[in-house]
Amino acid sequence: MSTIKRISLKSLLLDESNPRIKAVHSQSACLQAIYDDKPEQFKKLLNSIIEKGFFKGENILVVRHPDISSKYIVMEGNRRISALKLLHNDAREIKKCKASKDLHKHITKFPAKVKEETKYVYCTIYEPDELNSLYNEISTRHLSNQTSRLEWPPVRKAKRDRDINNVYSPALELIEKYLVDHPENTVEWELRYPITILEDYLKPLAEFLGYS
């Protein structure tokens, strides 16, 4: 059963397989990619935390690290945790991140009171046998049209719908077959390609060919 616990910010690791960004292999690269994805929105998030404190209305969703018992991987809330890690700016890997230098003026404005309050963050911990529940919660938060969050890239959103909700997308299948032969385009297509354009073309074509 999932449990709620206040976890040290230092024990929380960003998800290096986060579907919003390209695949990375370090925490500093992950933080940089999250910042680069939407820099202006990220700055607004930093300013909000500086001025109003950290939003506690929704817990960060995490899983236990498979190899390090004291660590947890953030599955939902990576932008918020990235912002906190930058503002705290007390980890060597974070300090060498380019975003840390770019956002130095924001970091210097971080109130000591808020810094103290955010050394620990409320998280919901999911166990290995609860991953379906975790993914359902992530889907509810991210894939709903009523959500105020930043949208996932369309192709990766379609992948998530397929893998979790068994939603078949012929457009996604066509794209994935193309990327098998053109792997150099994978990152660009997964992050930027507007899959709905392809879906709009495939629908009348399928009808013309007699498929429904």
mmCIF file of C-alpha atoms in Angstrom:
data_model
loop_
_atom_site.group_PDB
_atom_site.id
_atom_site.type_symbol
_atom_site.label_atom_id
_atom_site.label_comp_id
_atom_site.label_asym_id
_atom_site.label_seq_id
_atom_site.Cartn_x
_atom_site.Cartn_y
_atom_site.Cartn_z
ATOM 1 C CA MET A 1 0.000 0.000 0.000
ATOM 2 C CA SER A 2 1.362 3.452 -0.913
ATOM 3 C CA THR A 3 2.530 5.537 2.027
ATOM 4 C CA ILE A 4 2.942 9.267 2.646
ATOM 5 C CA LYS A 5 6.192 10.442 4.154
ATOM 6 C CA ARG A 6 8.327 13.575 4.411
ATOM 7 C CA ILE A 7 11.537 12.767 2.535
ATOM 8 C CA SER A 8 14.793 14.669 2.515
ATOM 9 C CA LEU A 9 15.307 16.655 -0.689
ATOM 10 C CA LYS A 10 18.785 15.122 -0.887
ATOM 11 C CA SER A 11 17.228 11.645 -1.023
ATOM 12 C CA LEU A 12 15.076 12.478 -4.033
ATOM 13 C CA LEU A 13 16.522 11.719 -7.468
ATOM 14 C CA LEU A 14 15.143 13.185 -10.680
ATOM 15 C CA ASP A 15 13.779 10.693 -13.190
ATOM 16 C CA GLU A 16 16.391 10.454 -15.942
ATOM 17 C CA SER A 17 13.770 8.691 -18.112
ATOM 18 C CA ASN A 18 11.265 11.519 -17.701
ATOM 19 C CA PRO A 19 9.015 11.462 -20.828
ATOM 20 C CA ARG A 20 9.097 15.256 -21.122
ATOM 21 C CA ILE A 21 12.815 15.281 -21.942
ATOM 22 C CA LYS A 22 15.394 13.371 -23.933
ATOM 23 C CA ALA A 23 17.065 10.450 -22.185
ATOM 24 C CA VAL A 24 19.977 11.536 -19.978
ATOM 25 C CA HIS A 25 22.500 9.780 -17.755
ATOM 26 C CA SER A 26 23.155 12.123 -14.836
ATOM 27 C CA GLN A 27 21.228 14.249 -12.376
ATOM 28 C CA SER A 28 22.808 17.498 -13.586
ATOM 29 C CA ALA A 29 21.943 16.668 -17.215
ATOM 30 C CA CYS A 30 18.397 15.798 -16.157
ATOM 31 C CA LEU A 31 17.942 19.091 -14.340
ATOM 32 C CA GLN A 32 19.388 21.005 -17.288
ATOM 33 C CA ALA A 33 17.044 19.230 -19.737
ATOM 34 C CA ILE A 34 13.999 20.019 -17.579
ATOM 35 C CA TYR A 35 15.015 23.676 -17.478
ATOM 36 C CA ASP A 36 15.745 23.815 -21.229
ATOM 37 C CA ASP A 37 12.357 22.275 -22.062
ATOM 38 C CA LYS A 38 10.427 25.357 -20.899
ATOM 39 C CA PRO A 39 12.862 27.923 -19.409
ATOM 40 C CA GLU A 40 10.368 30.756 -18.967
ATOM 41 C CA GLN A 41 7.847 28.551 -17.171
ATOM 42 C CA PHE A 42 10.675 27.190 -15.034
ATOM 43 C CA LYS A 43 11.654 30.731 -14.003
ATOM 44 C CA LYS A 44 8.039 31.455 -13.102
ATOM 45 C CA LEU A 45 8.026 28.336 -10.929
ATOM 46 C CA LEU A 46 11.201 29.484 -9.177
ATOM 47 C CA ASN A 47 9.712 32.923 -8.541
ATOM 48 C CA SER A 48 6.523 31.364 -7.202
ATOM 49 C CA ILE A 49 8.477 29.260 -4.684
ATOM 50 C CA ILE A 50 10.593 32.267 -3.680
ATOM 51 C CA GLU A 51 7.577 34.533 -3.184
ATOM 52 C CA LYS A 52 4.887 32.125 -1.952
ATOM 53 C CA GLY A 53 6.717 29.037 -0.736
ATOM 54 C CA PHE A 54 6.516 25.466 -2.023
ATOM 55 C CA PHE A 55 3.041 24.267 -3.075
ATOM 56 C CA LYS A 56 1.986 21.451 -0.741
ATOM 57 C CA GLY A 57 -1.400 20.702 -2.290
ATOM 58 C CA GLU A 58 -0.095 17.679 -4.198
ATOM 59 C CA ASN A 59 2.456 15.217 -2.934
ATOM 60 C CA ILE A 60 5.465 14.309 -5.044
ATOM 61 C CA LEU A 61 5.025 10.747 -6.366
ATOM 62 C CA VAL A 62 8.071 8.518 -5.944
ATOM 63 C CA VAL A 63 9.311 4.929 -6.110
ATOM 64 C CA ARG A 64 12.145 3.439 -4.116
ATOM 65 C CA HIS A 65 15.482 3.331 -5.907
ATOM 66 C CA PRO A 66 16.110 -0.293 -6.928
ATOM 67 C CA ASP A 67 19.773 -0.241 -5.850
ATOM 68 C CA ILE A 68 20.129 2.506 -3.224
ATOM 69 C CA SER A 69 17.868 1.965 -0.232
ATOM 70 C CA SER A 70 18.148 5.555 0.998
ATOM 71 C CA LYS A 71 17.111 7.108 -2.336
ATOM 72 C CA TYR A 72 13.818 7.593 -4.166
ATOM 73 C CA ILE A 73 13.142 8.324 -7.839
ATOM 74 C CA VAL A 74 10.646 11.099 -8.583
ATOM 75 C CA MET A 75 7.959 9.850 -10.981
ATOM 76 C CA GLU A 76 5.709 12.897 -10.779
ATOM 77 C CA GLY A 77 6.867 16.350 -9.708
ATOM 78 C CA ASN A 78 10.256 16.488 -11.432
ATOM 79 C CA ARG A 79 9.953 20.188 -12.310
ATOM 80 C CA ARG A 80 9.092 21.146 -8.743
ATOM 81 C CA ILE A 81 11.910 19.059 -7.281
ATOM 82 C CA SER A 82 14.320 20.424 -9.923
ATOM 83 C CA ALA A 83 13.375 23.944 -8.885
ATOM 84 C CA LEU A 84 13.949 23.149 -5.210
ATOM 85 C CA LYS A 85 17.301 21.509 -5.898
ATOM 86 C CA LEU A 86 18.444 24.545 -7.881
ATOM 87 C CA LEU A 87 17.311 26.948 -5.184
ATOM 88 C CA HIS A 88 19.029 24.929 -2.449
ATOM 89 C CA ASN A 89 22.110 24.713 -4.687
ATOM 90 C CA ASP A 90 24.014 22.594 -2.173
ATOM 91 C CA ALA A 91 24.876 19.488 -4.205
ATOM 92 C CA ARG A 92 28.077 19.337 -6.233
ATOM 93 C CA GLU A 93 26.290 17.884 -9.246
ATOM 94 C CA ILE A 94 23.693 20.652 -9.155
ATOM 95 C CA LYS A 95 26.300 23.396 -8.851
ATOM 96 C CA LYS A 96 28.052 22.262 -12.044
ATOM 97 C CA CYS A 97 24.779 22.397 -13.986
ATOM 98 C CA LYS A 98 24.657 25.314 -16.448
ATOM 99 C CA ALA A 99 21.149 26.247 -15.303
ATOM 100 C CA SER A 100 22.567 26.878 -11.818
ATOM 101 C CA LYS A 101 24.758 29.644 -13.234
ATOM 102 C CA ASP A 102 21.992 31.050 -15.459
ATOM 103 C CA LEU A 103 19.584 31.271 -12.521
ATOM 104 C CA HIS A 104 22.052 32.583 -9.948
ATOM 105 C CA LYS A 105 20.022 35.737 -9.293
ATOM 106 C CA HIS A 106 16.981 33.615 -8.436
ATOM 107 C CA ILE A 107 19.022 31.392 -6.122
ATOM 108 C CA THR A 108 20.351 34.375 -4.168
ATOM 109 C CA LYS A 109 16.762 35.520 -3.487
ATOM 110 C CA PHE A 110 15.721 32.211 -1.917
ATOM 111 C CA PRO A 111 14.418 33.043 1.594
ATOM 112 C CA ALA A 112 16.132 31.215 4.438
ATOM 113 C CA LYS A 113 12.739 30.379 5.961
ATOM 114 C CA VAL A 114 11.512 28.660 2.778
ATOM 115 C CA LYS A 115 14.851 26.901 2.382
ATOM 116 C CA GLU A 116 14.528 25.455 5.864
ATOM 117 C CA GLU A 117 10.894 24.406 5.229
ATOM 118 C CA THR A 118 11.788 22.572 2.006
ATOM 119 C CA LYS A 119 14.667 20.442 3.256
ATOM 120 C CA TYR A 120 12.001 17.746 3.525
ATOM 121 C CA VAL A 121 9.128 17.291 1.067
ATOM 122 C CA TYR A 122 5.861 15.375 1.404
ATOM 123 C CA CYS A 123 5.897 12.384 -0.957
ATOM 124 C CA THR A 124 3.667 9.440 -1.740
ATOM 125 C CA ILE A 125 5.797 6.294 -1.987
ATOM 126 C CA TYR A 126 4.641 3.518 -4.328
ATOM 127 C CA GLU A 127 5.892 -0.031 -3.951
ATOM 128 C CA PRO A 128 6.892 -2.226 -6.947
ATOM 129 C CA ASP A 129 3.528 -4.037 -6.923
ATOM 130 C CA GLU A 130 1.657 -0.698 -7.035
ATOM 131 C CA LEU A 131 3.020 0.641 -10.313
ATOM 132 C CA ASN A 132 -0.366 0.428 -12.036
ATOM 133 C CA SER A 133 -1.838 2.671 -9.354
ATOM 134 C CA LEU A 134 1.102 5.045 -9.729
ATOM 135 C CA TYR A 135 0.710 5.249 -13.517
ATOM 136 C CA ASN A 136 -3.026 5.784 -13.192
ATOM 137 C CA GLU A 137 -2.408 8.697 -10.849
ATOM 138 C CA ILE A 138 0.184 10.169 -13.218
ATOM 139 C CA SER A 139 -2.266 9.788 -16.103
ATOM 140 C CA THR A 140 -4.977 11.530 -14.101
ATOM 141 C CA ARG A 141 -2.672 14.440 -13.376
ATOM 142 C CA HIS A 142 -0.983 14.793 -16.765
ATOM 143 C CA LEU A 143 -3.255 13.439 -19.461
ATOM 144 C CA SER A 144 -6.524 15.037 -18.373
ATOM 145 C CA ASN A 145 -7.631 18.012 -20.469
ATOM 146 C CA GLN A 146 -8.622 19.706 -17.233
ATOM 147 C CA THR A 147 -5.101 19.735 -15.841
ATOM 148 C CA SER A 148 -3.182 23.012 -15.630
ATOM 149 C CA ARG A 149 0.181 21.314 -16.048
ATOM 150 C CA LEU A 150 2.459 21.611 -19.016
ATOM 151 C CA GLU A 151 1.465 19.097 -21.668
ATOM 152 C CA TRP A 152 3.667 16.118 -22.375
ATOM 153 C CA PRO A 153 5.128 15.965 -25.903
ATOM 154 C CA PRO A 154 2.385 14.508 -28.166
ATOM 155 C CA VAL A 155 4.266 11.355 -29.228
ATOM 156 C CA ARG A 156 5.261 10.471 -25.686
ATOM 157 C CA LYS A 157 1.739 11.216 -24.493
ATOM 158 C CA ALA A 158 0.449 8.755 -27.108
ATOM 159 C CA LYS A 159 3.006 6.177 -25.896
ATOM 160 C CA ARG A 160 1.857 6.606 -22.319
ATOM 161 C CA ASP A 161 -1.791 6.238 -23.368
ATOM 162 C CA ARG A 162 -0.939 3.049 -25.234
ATOM 163 C CA ASP A 163 1.233 1.498 -22.533
ATOM 164 C CA ILE A 164 -1.022 2.321 -19.599
ATOM 165 C CA ASN A 165 -4.533 2.646 -21.016
ATOM 166 C CA ASN A 166 -4.195 0.289 -24.029
ATOM 167 C CA VAL A 167 -5.183 3.084 -26.429
ATOM 168 C CA TYR A 168 -4.178 2.028 -29.945
ATOM 169 C CA SER A 169 -2.745 4.734 -32.225
ATOM 170 C CA PRO A 170 -1.963 3.814 -35.851
ATOM 171 C CA ALA A 171 -0.119 7.123 -36.172
ATOM 172 C CA LEU A 172 2.154 6.180 -33.281
ATOM 173 C CA GLU A 173 2.761 2.742 -34.773
ATOM 174 C CA LEU A 174 3.754 4.332 -38.091
ATOM 175 C CA ILE A 175 6.108 6.789 -36.381
ATOM 176 C CA GLU A 176 7.792 4.039 -34.364
ATOM 177 C CA LYS A 177 8.345 1.948 -37.498
ATOM 178 C CA TYR A 178 9.894 4.960 -39.200
ATOM 179 C CA LEU A 179 12.197 5.610 -36.239
ATOM 180 C CA VAL A 180 13.475 2.033 -36.321
ATOM 181 C CA ASP A 181 15.076 2.901 -39.676
ATOM 182 C CA HIS A 182 15.937 6.480 -38.687
ATOM 183 C CA PRO A 183 17.012 6.331 -35.011
ATOM 184 C CA GLU A 184 18.921 9.608 -35.346
ATOM 185 C CA ASN A 185 15.546 11.400 -35.439
ATOM 186 C CA THR A 186 14.115 9.739 -32.335
ATOM 187 C CA VAL A 187 14.647 12.550 -29.815
ATOM 188 C CA GLU A 188 13.463 15.304 -32.144
ATOM 189 C CA TRP A 189 10.359 13.398 -33.225
ATOM 190 C CA GLU A 190 9.402 12.184 -29.742
ATOM 191 C CA LEU A 191 9.700 15.662 -28.257
ATOM 192 C CA ARG A 192 8.467 17.867 -31.097
ATOM 193 C CA TYR A 193 6.423 15.986 -33.730
ATOM 194 C CA PRO A 194 2.707 16.980 -33.726
ATOM 195 C CA ILE A 195 1.247 13.490 -34.002
ATOM 196 C CA THR A 196 -2.287 14.837 -34.421
ATOM 197 C CA ILE A 197 -1.391 16.028 -37.941
ATOM 198 C CA LEU A 198 -0.550 12.467 -38.956
ATOM 199 C CA GLU A 199 -3.710 11.176 -37.251
ATOM 200 C CA ASP A 200 -5.817 13.657 -39.235
ATOM 201 C CA TYR A 201 -4.356 12.337 -42.505
ATOM 202 C CA LEU A 202 -4.696 8.666 -41.548
ATOM 203 C CA LYS A 203 -8.406 8.825 -40.671
ATOM 204 C CA PRO A 204 -9.731 9.719 -44.157
ATOM 205 C CA LEU A 205 -7.145 7.417 -45.749
ATOM 206 C CA ALA A 206 -8.345 4.488 -43.628
ATOM 207 C CA GLU A 207 -11.950 5.219 -44.556
ATOM 208 C CA PHE A 208 -11.045 5.435 -48.261
ATOM 209 C CA LEU A 209 -9.319 2.035 -48.041
ATOM 210 C CA GLY A 210 -12.291 0.537 -46.251
ATOM 211 C CA TYR A 211 -10.788 0.342 -42.744
ATOM 212 C CA SER A 212 -12.480 1.681 -39.641
#
